[in-house]
Coordinates of C-alpha atoms in Angstrom, one line a residue:
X299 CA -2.9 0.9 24.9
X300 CA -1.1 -1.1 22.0
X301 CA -3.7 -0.8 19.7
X302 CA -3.8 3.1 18.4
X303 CA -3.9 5.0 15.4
X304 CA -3.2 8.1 17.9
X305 CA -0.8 9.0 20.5
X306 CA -1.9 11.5 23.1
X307 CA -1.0 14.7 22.3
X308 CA 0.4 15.4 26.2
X309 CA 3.1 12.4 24.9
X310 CA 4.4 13.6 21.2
X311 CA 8.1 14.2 21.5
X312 CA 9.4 13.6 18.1
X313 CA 9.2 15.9 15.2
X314 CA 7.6 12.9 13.0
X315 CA 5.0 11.7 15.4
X316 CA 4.0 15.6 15.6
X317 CA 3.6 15.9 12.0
X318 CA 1.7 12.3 11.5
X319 CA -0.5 13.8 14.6
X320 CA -1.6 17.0 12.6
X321 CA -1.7 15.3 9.1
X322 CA -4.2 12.6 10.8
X323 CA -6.4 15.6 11.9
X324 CA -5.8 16.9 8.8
X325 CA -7.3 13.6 7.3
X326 CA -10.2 13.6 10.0
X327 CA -11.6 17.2 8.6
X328 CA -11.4 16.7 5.2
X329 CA -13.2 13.7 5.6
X330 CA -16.2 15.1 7.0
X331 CA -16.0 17.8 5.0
X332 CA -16.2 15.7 1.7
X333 CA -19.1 13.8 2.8
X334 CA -21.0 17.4 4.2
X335 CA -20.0 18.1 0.8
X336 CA -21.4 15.0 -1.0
X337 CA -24.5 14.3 1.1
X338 CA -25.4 18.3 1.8
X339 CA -25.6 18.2 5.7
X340 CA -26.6 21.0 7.5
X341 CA -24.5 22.5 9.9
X342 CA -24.1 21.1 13.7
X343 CA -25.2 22.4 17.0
X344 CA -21.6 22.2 18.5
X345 CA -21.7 20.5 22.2
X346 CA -18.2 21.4 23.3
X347 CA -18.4 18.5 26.3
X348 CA -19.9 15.9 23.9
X349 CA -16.8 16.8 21.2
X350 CA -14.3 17.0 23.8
X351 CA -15.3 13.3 25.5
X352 CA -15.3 11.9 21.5
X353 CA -11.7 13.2 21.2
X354 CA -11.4 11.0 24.6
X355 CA -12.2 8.3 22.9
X356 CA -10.3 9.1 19.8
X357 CA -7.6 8.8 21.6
X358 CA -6.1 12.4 21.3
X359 CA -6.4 13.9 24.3
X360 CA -6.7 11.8 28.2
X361 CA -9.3 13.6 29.7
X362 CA -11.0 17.3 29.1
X363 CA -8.4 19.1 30.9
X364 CA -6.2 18.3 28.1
X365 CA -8.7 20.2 25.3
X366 CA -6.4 23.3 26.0
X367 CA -3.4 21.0 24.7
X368 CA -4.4 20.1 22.0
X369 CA -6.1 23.9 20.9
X370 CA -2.7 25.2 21.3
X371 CA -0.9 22.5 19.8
X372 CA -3.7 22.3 16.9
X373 CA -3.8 26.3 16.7
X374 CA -6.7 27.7 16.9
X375 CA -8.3 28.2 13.7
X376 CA -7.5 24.5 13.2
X377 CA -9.2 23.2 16.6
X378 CA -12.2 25.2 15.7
X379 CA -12.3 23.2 12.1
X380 CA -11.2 19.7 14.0
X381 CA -14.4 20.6 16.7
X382 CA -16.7 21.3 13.8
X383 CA -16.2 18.3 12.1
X384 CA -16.6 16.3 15.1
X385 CA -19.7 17.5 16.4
X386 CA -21.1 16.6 12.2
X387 CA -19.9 13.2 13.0
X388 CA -22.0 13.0 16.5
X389 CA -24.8 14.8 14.7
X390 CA -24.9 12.3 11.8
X391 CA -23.3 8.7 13.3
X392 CA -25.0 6.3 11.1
X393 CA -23.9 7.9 7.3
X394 CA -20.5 10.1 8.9
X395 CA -19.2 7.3 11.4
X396 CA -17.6 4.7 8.9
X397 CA -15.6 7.4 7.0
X398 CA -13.9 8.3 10.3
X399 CA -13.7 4.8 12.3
X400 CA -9.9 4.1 11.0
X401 CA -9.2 7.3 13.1
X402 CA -10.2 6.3 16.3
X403 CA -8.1 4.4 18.6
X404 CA -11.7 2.9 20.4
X405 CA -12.9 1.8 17.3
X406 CA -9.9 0.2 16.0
X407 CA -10.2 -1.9 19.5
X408 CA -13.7 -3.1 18.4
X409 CA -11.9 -4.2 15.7
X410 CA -8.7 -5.8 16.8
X411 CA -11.3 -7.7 19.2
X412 CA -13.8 -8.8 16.6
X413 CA -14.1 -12.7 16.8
X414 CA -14.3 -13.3 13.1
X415 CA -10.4 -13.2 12.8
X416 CA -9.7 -15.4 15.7
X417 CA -9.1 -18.6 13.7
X418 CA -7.7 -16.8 10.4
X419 CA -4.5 -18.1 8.7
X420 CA -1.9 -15.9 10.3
X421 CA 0.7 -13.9 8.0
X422 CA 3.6 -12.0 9.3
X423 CA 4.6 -9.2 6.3
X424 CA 8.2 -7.8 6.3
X425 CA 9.5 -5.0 4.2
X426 CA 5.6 -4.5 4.3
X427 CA 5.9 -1.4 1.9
X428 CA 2.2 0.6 2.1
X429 CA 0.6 -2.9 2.2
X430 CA -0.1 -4.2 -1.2
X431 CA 0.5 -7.8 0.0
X432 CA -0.7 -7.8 3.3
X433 CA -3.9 -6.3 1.9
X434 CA -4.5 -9.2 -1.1
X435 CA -3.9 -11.3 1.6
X436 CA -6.2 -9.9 4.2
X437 CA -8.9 -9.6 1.5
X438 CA -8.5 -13.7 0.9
X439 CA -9.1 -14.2 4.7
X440 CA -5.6 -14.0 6.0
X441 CA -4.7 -12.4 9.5
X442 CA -1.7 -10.2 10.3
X443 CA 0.3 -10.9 13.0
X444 CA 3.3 -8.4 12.5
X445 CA 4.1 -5.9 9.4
X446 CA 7.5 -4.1 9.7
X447 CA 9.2 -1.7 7.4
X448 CA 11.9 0.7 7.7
X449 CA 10.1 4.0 6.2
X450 CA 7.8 5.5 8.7
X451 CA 5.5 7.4 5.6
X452 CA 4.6 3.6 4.8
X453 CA 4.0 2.8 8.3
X454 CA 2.0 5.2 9.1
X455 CA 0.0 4.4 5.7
X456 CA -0.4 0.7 6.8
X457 CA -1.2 1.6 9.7
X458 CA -4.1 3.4 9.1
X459 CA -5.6 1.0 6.3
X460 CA -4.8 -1.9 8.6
X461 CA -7.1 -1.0 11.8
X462 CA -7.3 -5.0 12.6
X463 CA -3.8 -5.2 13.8
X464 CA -2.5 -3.3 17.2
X465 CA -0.6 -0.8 16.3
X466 CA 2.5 -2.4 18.2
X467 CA 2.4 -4.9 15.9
X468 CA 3.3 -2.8 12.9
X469 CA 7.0 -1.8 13.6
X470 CA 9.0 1.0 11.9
X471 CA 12.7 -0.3 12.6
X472 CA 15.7 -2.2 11.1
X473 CA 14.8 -5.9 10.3
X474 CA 18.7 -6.8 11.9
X475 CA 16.7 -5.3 15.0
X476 CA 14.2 -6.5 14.7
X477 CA 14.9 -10.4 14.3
X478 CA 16.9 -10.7 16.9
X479 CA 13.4 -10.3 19.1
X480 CA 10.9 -11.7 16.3
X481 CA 9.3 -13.6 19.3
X482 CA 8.5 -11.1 21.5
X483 CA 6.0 -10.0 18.5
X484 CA 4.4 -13.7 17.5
X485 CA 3.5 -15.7 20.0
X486 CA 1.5 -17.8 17.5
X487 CA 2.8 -20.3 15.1
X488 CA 2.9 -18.6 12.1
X489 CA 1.3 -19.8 8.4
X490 CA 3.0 -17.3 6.1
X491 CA 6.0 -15.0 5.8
X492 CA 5.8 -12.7 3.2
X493 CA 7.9 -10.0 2.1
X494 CA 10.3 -8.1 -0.8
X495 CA 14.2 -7.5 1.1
X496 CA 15.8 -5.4 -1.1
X497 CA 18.8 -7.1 -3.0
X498 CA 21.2 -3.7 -4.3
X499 CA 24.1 -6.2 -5.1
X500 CA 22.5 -9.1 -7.1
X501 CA 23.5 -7.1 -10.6
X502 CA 27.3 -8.0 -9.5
X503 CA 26.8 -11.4 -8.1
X504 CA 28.1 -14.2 -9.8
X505 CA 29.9 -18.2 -8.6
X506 CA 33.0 -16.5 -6.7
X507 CA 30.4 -13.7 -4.8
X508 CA 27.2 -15.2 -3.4
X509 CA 24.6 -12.7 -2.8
X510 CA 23.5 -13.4 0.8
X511 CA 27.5 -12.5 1.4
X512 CA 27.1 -9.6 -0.4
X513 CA 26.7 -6.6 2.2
X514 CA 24.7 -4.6 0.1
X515 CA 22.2 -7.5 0.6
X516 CA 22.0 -8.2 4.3
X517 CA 18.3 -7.0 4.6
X518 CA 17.7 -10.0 2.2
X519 CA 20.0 -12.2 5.1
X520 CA 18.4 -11.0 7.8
X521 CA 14.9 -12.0 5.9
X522 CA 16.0 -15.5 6.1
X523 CA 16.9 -14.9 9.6
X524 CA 13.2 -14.3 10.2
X525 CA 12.3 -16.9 8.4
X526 CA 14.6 -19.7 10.4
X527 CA 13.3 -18.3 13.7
X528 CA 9.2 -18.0 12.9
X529 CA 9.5 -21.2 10.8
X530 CA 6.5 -20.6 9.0
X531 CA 4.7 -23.3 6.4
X532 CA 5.2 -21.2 3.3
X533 CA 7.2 -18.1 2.4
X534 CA 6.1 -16.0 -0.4
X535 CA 8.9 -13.8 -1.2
X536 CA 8.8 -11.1 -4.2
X537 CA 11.4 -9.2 -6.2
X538 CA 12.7 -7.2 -9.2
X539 CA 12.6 -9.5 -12.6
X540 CA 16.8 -8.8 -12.4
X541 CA 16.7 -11.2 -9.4
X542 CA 16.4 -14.0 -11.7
X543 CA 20.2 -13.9 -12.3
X544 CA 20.8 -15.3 -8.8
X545 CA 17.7 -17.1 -8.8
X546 CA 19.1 -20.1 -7.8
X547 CA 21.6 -18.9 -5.2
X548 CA 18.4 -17.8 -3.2
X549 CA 16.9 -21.4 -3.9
X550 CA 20.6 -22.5 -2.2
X551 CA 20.1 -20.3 0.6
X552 CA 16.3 -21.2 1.8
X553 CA 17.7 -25.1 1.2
X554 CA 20.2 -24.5 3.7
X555 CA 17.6 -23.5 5.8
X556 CA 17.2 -26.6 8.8
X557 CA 15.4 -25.8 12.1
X558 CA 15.0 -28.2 15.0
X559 CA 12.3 -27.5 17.3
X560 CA 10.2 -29.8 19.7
X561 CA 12.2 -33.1 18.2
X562 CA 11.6 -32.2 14.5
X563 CA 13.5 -30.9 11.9
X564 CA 12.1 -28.3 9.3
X565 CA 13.2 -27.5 5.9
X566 CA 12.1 -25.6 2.9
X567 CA 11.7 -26.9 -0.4
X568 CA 11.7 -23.3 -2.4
X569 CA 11.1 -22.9 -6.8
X570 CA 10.8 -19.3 -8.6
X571 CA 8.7 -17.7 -11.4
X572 CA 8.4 -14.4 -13.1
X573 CA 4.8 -13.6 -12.6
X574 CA 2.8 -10.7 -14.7
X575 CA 0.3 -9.2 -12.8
X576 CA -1.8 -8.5 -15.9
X577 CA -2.4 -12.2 -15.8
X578 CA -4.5 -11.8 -12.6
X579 CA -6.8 -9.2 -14.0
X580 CA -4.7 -5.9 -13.2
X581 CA -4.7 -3.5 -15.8
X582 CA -0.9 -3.2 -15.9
X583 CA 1.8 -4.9 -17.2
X584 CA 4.2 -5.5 -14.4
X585 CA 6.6 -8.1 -13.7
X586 CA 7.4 -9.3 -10.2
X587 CA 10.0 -12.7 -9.1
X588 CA 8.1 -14.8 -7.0
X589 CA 9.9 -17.8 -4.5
X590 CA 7.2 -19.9 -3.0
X591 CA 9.2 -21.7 -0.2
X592 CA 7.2 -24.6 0.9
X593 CA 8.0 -26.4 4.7
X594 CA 9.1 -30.1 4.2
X595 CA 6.2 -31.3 6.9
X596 CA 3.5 -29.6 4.9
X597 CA 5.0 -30.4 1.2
X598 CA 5.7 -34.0 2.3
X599 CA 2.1 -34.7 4.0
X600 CA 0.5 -33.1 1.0
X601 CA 3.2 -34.5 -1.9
X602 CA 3.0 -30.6 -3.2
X603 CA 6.5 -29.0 -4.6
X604 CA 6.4 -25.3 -4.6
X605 CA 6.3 -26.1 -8.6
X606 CA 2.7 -27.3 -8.1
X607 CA 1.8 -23.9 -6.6
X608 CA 2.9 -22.0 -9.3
X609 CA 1.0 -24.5 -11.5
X610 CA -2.2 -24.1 -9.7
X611 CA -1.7 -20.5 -9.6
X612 CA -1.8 -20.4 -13.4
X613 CA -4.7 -22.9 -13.7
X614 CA -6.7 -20.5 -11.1
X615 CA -5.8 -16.9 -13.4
X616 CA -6.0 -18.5 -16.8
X617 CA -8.6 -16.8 -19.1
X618 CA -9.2 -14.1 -16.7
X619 CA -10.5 -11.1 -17.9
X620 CA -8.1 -8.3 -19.2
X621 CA -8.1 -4.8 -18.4
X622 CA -6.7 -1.6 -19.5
X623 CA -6.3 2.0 -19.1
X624 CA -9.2 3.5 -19.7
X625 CA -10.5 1.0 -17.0
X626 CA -8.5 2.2 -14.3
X627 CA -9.3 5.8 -15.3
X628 CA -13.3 5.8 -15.9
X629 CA -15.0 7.7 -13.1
X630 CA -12.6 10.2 -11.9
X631 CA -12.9 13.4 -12.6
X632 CA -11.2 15.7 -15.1
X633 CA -8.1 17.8 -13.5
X634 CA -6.3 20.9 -14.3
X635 CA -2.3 20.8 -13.3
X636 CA -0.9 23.4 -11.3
X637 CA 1.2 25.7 -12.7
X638 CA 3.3 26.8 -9.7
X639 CA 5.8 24.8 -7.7
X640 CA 5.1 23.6 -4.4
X641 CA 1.6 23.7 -4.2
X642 CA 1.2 19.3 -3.9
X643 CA -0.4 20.0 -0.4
X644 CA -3.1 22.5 -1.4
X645 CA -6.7 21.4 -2.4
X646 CA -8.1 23.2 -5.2
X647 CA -11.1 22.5 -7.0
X648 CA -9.1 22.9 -10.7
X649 CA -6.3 20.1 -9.1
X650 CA -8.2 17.7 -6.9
X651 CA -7.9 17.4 -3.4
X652 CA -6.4 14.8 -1.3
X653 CA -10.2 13.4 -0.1
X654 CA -13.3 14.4 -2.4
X655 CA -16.4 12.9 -3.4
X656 CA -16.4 9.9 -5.7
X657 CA -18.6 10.5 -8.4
X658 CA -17.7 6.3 -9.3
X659 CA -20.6 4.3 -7.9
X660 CA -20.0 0.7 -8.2
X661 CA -21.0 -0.3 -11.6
X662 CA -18.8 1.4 -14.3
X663 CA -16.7 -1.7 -15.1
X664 CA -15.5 -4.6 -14.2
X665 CA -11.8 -3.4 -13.0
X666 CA -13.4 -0.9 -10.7
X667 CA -15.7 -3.9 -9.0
X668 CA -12.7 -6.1 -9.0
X669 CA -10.3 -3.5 -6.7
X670 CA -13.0 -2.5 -4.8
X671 CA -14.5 -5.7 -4.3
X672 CA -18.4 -4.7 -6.2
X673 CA -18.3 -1.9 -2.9
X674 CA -19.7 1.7 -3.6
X675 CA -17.4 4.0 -2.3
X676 CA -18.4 7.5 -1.7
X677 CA -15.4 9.4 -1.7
X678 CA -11.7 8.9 -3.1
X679 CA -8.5 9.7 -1.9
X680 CA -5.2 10.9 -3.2
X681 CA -6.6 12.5 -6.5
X682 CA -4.8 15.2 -6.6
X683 CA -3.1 16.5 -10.2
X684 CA 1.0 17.0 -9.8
X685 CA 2.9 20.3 -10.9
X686 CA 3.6 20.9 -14.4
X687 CA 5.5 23.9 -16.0
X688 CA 4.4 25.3 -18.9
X689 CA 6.4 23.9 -21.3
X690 CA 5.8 20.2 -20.1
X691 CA 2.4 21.4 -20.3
X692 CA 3.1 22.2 -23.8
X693 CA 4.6 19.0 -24.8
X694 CA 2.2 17.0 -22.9
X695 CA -0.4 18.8 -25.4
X696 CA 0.9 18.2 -28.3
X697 CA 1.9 14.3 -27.8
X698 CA -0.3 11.4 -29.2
X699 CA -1.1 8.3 -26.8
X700 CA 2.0 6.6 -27.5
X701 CA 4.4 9.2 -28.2
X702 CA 8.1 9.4 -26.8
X703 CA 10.6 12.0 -26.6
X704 CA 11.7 11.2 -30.0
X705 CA 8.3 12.5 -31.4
X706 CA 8.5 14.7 -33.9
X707 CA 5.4 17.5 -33.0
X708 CA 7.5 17.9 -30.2
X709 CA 10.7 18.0 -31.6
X710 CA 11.4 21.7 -31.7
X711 CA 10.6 22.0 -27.6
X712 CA 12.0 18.8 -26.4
X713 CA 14.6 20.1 -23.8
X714 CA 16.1 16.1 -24.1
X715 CA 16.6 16.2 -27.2
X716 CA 20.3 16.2 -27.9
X717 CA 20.1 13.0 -25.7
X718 CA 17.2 11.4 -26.8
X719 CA 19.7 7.7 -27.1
X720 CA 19.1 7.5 -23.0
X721 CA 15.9 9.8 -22.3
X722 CA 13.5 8.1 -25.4
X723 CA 11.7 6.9 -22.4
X724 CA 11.5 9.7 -20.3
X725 CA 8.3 11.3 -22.0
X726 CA 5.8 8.8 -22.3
X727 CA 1.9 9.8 -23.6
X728 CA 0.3 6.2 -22.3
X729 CA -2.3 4.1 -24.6
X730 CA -5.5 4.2 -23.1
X731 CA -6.6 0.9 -24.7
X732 CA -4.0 -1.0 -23.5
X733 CA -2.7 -2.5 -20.0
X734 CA -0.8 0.9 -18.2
X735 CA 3.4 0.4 -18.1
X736 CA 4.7 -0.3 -15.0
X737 CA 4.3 2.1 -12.1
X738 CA 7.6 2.4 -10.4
X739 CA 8.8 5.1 -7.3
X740 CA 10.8 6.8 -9.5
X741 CA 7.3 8.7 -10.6
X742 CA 8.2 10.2 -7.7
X743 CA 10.9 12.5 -9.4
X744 CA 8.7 13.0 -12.3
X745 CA 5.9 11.6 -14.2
X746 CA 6.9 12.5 -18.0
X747 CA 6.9 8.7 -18.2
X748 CA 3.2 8.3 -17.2
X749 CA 1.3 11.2 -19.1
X750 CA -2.2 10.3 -18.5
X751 CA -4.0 9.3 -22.6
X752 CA -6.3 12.3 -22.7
X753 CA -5.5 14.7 -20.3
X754 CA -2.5 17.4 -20.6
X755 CA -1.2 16.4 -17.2
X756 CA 0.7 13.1 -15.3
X757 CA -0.9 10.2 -13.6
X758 CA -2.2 11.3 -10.2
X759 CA -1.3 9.1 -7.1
X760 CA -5.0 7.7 -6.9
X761 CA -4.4 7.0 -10.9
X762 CA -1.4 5.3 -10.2
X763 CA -3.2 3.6 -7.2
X764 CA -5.7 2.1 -9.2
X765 CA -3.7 0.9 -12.1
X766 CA -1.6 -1.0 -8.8
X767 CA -5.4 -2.7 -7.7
X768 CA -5.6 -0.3 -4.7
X769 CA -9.1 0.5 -3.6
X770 CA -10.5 3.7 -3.8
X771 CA -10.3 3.9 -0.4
X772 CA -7.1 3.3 0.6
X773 CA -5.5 6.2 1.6
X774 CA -1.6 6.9 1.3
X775 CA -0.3 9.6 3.9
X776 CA 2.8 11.4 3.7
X777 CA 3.4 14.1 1.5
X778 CA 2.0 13.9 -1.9
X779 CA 5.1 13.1 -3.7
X780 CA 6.3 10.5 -1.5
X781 CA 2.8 9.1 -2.1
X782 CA 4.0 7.9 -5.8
X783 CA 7.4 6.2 -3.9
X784 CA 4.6 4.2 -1.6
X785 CA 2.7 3.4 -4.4
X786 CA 5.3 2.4 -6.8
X787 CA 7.2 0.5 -4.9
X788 CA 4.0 -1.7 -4.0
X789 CA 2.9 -5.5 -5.1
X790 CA -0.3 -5.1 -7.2
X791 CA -3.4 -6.3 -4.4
X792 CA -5.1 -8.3 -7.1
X793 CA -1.9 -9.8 -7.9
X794 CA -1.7 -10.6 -4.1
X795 CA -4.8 -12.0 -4.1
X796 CA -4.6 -14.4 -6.5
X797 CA -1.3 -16.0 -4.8
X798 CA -2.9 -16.0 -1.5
X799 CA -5.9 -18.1 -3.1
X800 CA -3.1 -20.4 -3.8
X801 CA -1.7 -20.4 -0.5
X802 CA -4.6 -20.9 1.7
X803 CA -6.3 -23.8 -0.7
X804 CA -2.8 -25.4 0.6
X805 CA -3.1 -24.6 4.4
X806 CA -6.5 -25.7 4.4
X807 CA -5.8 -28.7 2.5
X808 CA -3.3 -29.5 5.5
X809 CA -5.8 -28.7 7.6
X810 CA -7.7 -31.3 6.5
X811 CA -4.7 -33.7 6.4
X812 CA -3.8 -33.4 10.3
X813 CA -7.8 -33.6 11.2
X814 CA -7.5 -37.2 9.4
X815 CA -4.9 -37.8 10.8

């Protein structure tokens, strides 16, 4: 079966696919329990033979000889929970089953096979991240043929929010790997290639040292590999604003881009621009390169430059409606920061919990009907406040929205102080009536930079989430700080959106175009 969130427990060998296997049973309990919680459901009659063939189907365990298996592998007291929950789901199908449908391999097949995505534009997503792209993508009607990405916390975060693709199409491995035997993957000819390579030696490039030499940057060669073997009709590919210093080296490089293949010759025509992604309606200020690489069949049948895109991309987002803070933050509820190391994993009611019930329901403001697409969603995920020692605690008190290390009611705690010329930034108290600074992984390491406008405490992930246009619903595994990296390091889904609108007014206008002709 290629098409799992689960691998039976009879075939885990490594440590990782162990831990993803508990964390996703993790995932499945609290679930249920947030919904007993939220709706008040009254306890199950347990049928061990109806549990035990759902877990079947689940994909966990082969038959019911394997129960034992999984008890011992589980432990006890966490089998008994993991039973528990699932006999509320078979108790309750019609309000409990959509909360747990991502986790089960059969239901992810129903998917997969649904017939509405058989004629989709089809995307392939490298460097896929958590999904940010793929996802403002999907939401615009795309359909994803292959994500890839070195970290196996994103993966398995993708994976889980994706549950149309097989899970053999969403590949945790080295791109240089993995183009060698792109084709194996796509069998289909492919629309769009997205992606962000990571470029680590742009900052030293100059006319003597080109950066797709540079070996820091052969992820970013091995992207364009990809590209010449897919040959796809447009490649959107994102960056880091200091890109733009090599700008048009990477312009070079996607010119010198000629495929022949059944008697024609492709080539890209490719442009830039620095987008904002407050400019499509995100309530954050956050500045992303974007290369629109067009293919010379498609821009010359259509007489469209990549230029035109980003021109039609502006016309489609001007006078949108702006958002800020206090948008992002309106219906979650008020936390209370540990004040103990290493507690990110434990649910408390003072410091959230990883899933709880969503006391948002669909009409507090515009932003939350925008990332959520006007859905009510009944619980949320991921919001869950991060340690904070008591003297942060104390400075995050005493700081105005706005404030910076250099503030003076903090002046006599600041522990920075003596270097306040390169750590002005590191404390930051956020406006709440303005678009949030940029989220970036390095929250990660701390949050001093992202001190949330009324609360003595930082940004939780699902804060952070929302300000990037995540719904409330899309869950980010892993442990909780490697959640922030995840999150950080993501493109904006709104933002995402709004390009893919672009993009597929242009695939269906040369649609139209072959039809004619």
């Amino acid at each position: 079966m290629d098409k799992v969130i689960f691998r039976n427990v009879t075939e885990l060998q490594s440590n990782s696919d162990k831990s993803f296997f508990k964390e996703k049973v993790d995932i499945y309990i609290k679930l249920v329990a947030a919904a007993v919680k939220k709706y008040d459901l009254q306890k199950p009659q347990i049928r061990q033979d109806l549990c035990i063939d759902e877990m079947v189907g689940m994909g966990l365990i082969h038959h019911c000889e394997d129960a034992d298996v999984l008890k011992n592998f589980l432990k006890k007291k966490v089998y008994e929970q993991f039973m528990m929950a699932v006999a509320y789901v078979l108790e309750n199908e019609e309000l409990l089953r959509p909360f747990v449908r991502q986790l089960s391999n059969a239901e992810r097949m129903i998917e997969q096979n649904n017939e509405k995505n058989r004629d989709a534009f089809t995307l392939v997503d490298l460097f896929c991240g958590a999904g940010g792209l793929s996802l403002g993508f999907r939401q615009t009607g795309f359909k994803t043929l292959l994500a890839n990405d070195f970290d196996s916390m994103c993966i398995e975060t993708y994976k889980y929010n994706h549950p149309e693709i097989p899970s053999s199409h969403i590949i945790c491995g080295d791109i240089r790997e993995l183009s060698q035997h792109i084709g194996q993957y796509v069998s289909e000819d492919v629309d769009v290639v997205i992606g962000g390579p990571p470029c680590q030696g742009f900052s030293s490039a100059n006319k003597h040292h080109r950066v797709i030499d540079d070996p820091r940057n052969e992820l970013y060669k091995y992207f364009l590999m990809s590209v010449s073997k897919l040959i796809p009709k447009i490649v959107i590919m994102e960056n880091v604003k200091g890109m733009l210093k090599v700008a048009d080296q990477v312009v070079e490089d996607y010119e010198n881009i000629v495929v022949k293949k059944d008697g024609k010759s492709y080539s890209y025509c490719v442009s830039y621009q620095l987008l904002n992604s407050a400019d499509f309606s995100v309530a954050q200020s956050r500045e992303r390169l974007i290369f629109i690489a067009i293919r010379n069949d498609i821009s010359g049948t259509l007489a469209i430059r990549p230029k035109d895109v980003f021109h039609m991309i502006s016309e489609d987002n001007a006078n949108k409606e702006r958002y800020i803070l206090r948008n992002v933050l309106e219906g979650l509820r008020e936390l209370e920061p540990p004040h103990t190391m290493n507690v990110g994993e434990v649910d408390t009611e003072e410091g959230g919990r990883k899933i709880d019930a969503n006391p948002y329901t669909g009409g507090e403001n515009g932003y939350l009907q925008l990332i959520n697409q006007n859905r009510e969603i009944p619980l949320v995920y991921n919001h869950k406040a991060r340690y904070c020692s008591l003297l942060n605690y104390e400075i995050y008190s005493r700081m105005a929205q706005g404030d910076d290390a250099t503030s003076e009611c903090i002046a006599d705690i600041m522990p920075y102080a003596h270097r306040n010329d390169k750590f002005k930034d590191k404390y930051f108290r956020l406006y709440e009536d303005r678009p949030c600074r940029t989220i970036t992984a390095h929250l990660r390491s701390d949050c001093h930079s992202h001190i949330h406008p009324t609360q003595a405490r930082a940004l939780t992930p699902r804060e952070a989430a929302r300000t990037q246009s995540f719904p409330d619903d899309y869950l980010f595994l892993g442990p909780y700080l490697k959640t922030y990296i995840q999150i950080g390091n993501a493109v904006p889904v709104v933002m995402a959106r709004g390009i893919a609108q672009a993009i597929r007014h242009i695939l269906e206008q040369a649609g139209d175009s072959n039809e004619d002709s």
